[in-house]
CSV table of C-alpha atoms in Angstrom, one decimal:
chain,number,residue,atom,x,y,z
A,25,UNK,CA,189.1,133.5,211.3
A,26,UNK,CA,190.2,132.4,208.0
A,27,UNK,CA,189.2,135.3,205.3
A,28,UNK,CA,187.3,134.3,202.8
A,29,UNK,CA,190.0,135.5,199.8
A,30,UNK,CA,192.6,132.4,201.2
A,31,UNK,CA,190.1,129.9,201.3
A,32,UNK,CA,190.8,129.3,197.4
A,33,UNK,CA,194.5,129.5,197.0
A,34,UNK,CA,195.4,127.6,201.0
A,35,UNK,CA,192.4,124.5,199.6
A,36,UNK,CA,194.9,124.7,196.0
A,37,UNK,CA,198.0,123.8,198.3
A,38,UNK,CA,196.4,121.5,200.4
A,39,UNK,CA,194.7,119.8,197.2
A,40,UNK,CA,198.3,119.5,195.5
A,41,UNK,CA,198.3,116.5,198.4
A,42,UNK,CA,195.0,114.8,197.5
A,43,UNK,CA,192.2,117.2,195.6
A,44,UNK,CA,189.4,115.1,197.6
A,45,UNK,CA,190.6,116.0,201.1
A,46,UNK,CA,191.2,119.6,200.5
A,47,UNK,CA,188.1,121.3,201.7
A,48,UNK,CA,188.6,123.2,204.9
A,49,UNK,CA,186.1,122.1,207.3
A,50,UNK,CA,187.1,123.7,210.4
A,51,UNK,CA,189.3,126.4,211.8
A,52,UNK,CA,190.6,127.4,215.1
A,53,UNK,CA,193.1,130.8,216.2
A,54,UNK,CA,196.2,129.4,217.6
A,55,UNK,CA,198.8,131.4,219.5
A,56,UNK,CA,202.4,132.1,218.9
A,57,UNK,CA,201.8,134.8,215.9
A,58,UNK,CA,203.1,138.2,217.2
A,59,UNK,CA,202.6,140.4,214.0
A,60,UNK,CA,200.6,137.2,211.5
A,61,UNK,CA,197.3,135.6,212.6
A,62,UNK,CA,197.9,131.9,213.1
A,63,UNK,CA,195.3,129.2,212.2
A,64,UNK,CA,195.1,125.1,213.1
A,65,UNK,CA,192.9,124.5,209.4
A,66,UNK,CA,191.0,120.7,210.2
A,67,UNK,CA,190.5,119.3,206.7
A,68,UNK,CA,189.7,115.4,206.0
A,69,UNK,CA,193.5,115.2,205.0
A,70,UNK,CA,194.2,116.1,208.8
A,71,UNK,CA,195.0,119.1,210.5
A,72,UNK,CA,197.3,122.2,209.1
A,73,UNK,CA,198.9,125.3,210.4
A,74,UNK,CA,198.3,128.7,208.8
A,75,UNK,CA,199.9,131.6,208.8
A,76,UNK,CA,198.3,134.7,207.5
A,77,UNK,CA,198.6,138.8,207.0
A,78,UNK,CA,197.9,142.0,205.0
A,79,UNK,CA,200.4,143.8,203.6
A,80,UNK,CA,202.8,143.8,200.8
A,81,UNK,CA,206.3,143.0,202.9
A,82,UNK,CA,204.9,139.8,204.1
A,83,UNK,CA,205.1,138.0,200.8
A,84,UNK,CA,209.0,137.8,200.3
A,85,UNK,CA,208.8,137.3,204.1
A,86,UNK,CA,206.8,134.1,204.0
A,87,UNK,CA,208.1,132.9,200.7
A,88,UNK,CA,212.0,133.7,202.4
A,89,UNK,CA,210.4,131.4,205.7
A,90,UNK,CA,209.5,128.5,203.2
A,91,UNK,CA,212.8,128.1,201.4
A,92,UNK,CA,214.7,128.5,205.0
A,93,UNK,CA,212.0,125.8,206.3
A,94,UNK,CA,212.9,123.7,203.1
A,95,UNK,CA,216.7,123.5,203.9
A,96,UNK,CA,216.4,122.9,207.8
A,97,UNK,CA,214.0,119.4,206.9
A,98,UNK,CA,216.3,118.5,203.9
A,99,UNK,CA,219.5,118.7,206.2
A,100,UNK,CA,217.6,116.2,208.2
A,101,UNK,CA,218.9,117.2,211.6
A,102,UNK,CA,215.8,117.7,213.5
A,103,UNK,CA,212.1,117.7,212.9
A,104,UNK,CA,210.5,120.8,211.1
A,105,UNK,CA,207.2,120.6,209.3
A,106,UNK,CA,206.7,120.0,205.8
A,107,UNK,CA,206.1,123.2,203.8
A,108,UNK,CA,202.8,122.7,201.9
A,109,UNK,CA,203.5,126.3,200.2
A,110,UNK,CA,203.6,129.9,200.3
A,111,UNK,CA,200.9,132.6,198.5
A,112,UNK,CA,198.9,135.1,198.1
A,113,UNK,CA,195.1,135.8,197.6
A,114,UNK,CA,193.7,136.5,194.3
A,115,UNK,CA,193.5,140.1,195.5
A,116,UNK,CA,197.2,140.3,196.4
A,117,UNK,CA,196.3,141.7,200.0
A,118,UNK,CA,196.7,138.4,201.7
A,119,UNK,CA,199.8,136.6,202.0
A,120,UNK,CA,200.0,133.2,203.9
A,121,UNK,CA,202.3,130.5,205.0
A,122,UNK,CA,201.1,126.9,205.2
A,123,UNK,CA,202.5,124.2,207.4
A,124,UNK,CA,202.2,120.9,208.4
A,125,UNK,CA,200.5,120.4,211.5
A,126,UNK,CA,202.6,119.3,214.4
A,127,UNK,CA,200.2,118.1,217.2
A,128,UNK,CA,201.7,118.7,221.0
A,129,UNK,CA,202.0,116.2,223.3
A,130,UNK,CA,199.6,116.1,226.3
A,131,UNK,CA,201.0,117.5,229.5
């Protein structure tokens, strides 16, 4: 579940792409997170990933994750997803992690 103090700044990222499209229309949990919750966000810009969590280490630990994210896709040397950005909620308590979507391929 997406709480309701990200909806604001993770729609600001996504509208940094087109401010039409960035209303978050759907959600689903996704697996993989072992200490974050992990969200596929549908919005009518396409799908994005969302990683999420309380506390205050997790900020320089997402915004460390973006930057390192940043390098691998400049150097070009295999596929990583876009970084749309990383933030915080208004409160502070939040911090978050938004990727591009990478859909998997049917088995």
């Amino acid at each position: 579940m997406l709480p309701d103090s990200l909806r604001g700044p993770v729609e600001a990222l996504i509208g940094k792409k087109d401010p039409d499209g960035a209303a978050i229309i759907g959600t689903s949990a996704v697996g993989g997170g072992c200490i974050h919750q992990a969200l596929k966000l549908k919005t009518h810009l396409g799908n994005f990933f969302l990683k999420h969590n309380l506390g205050a280490d997790y900020a320089a630990m997402f915004r460390s994750e973006a930057r390192g994210l940043e390098l691998l896709r400049k150097a070009a040397a295999l596929f990583v997803p876009e970084v749309l950005g990383a933030g915080s909620s208004e409160c502070g308590r939040h911090h978050l992690l938004l990727l591009q979507w990478i859909e998997q391929p049917a088995v």
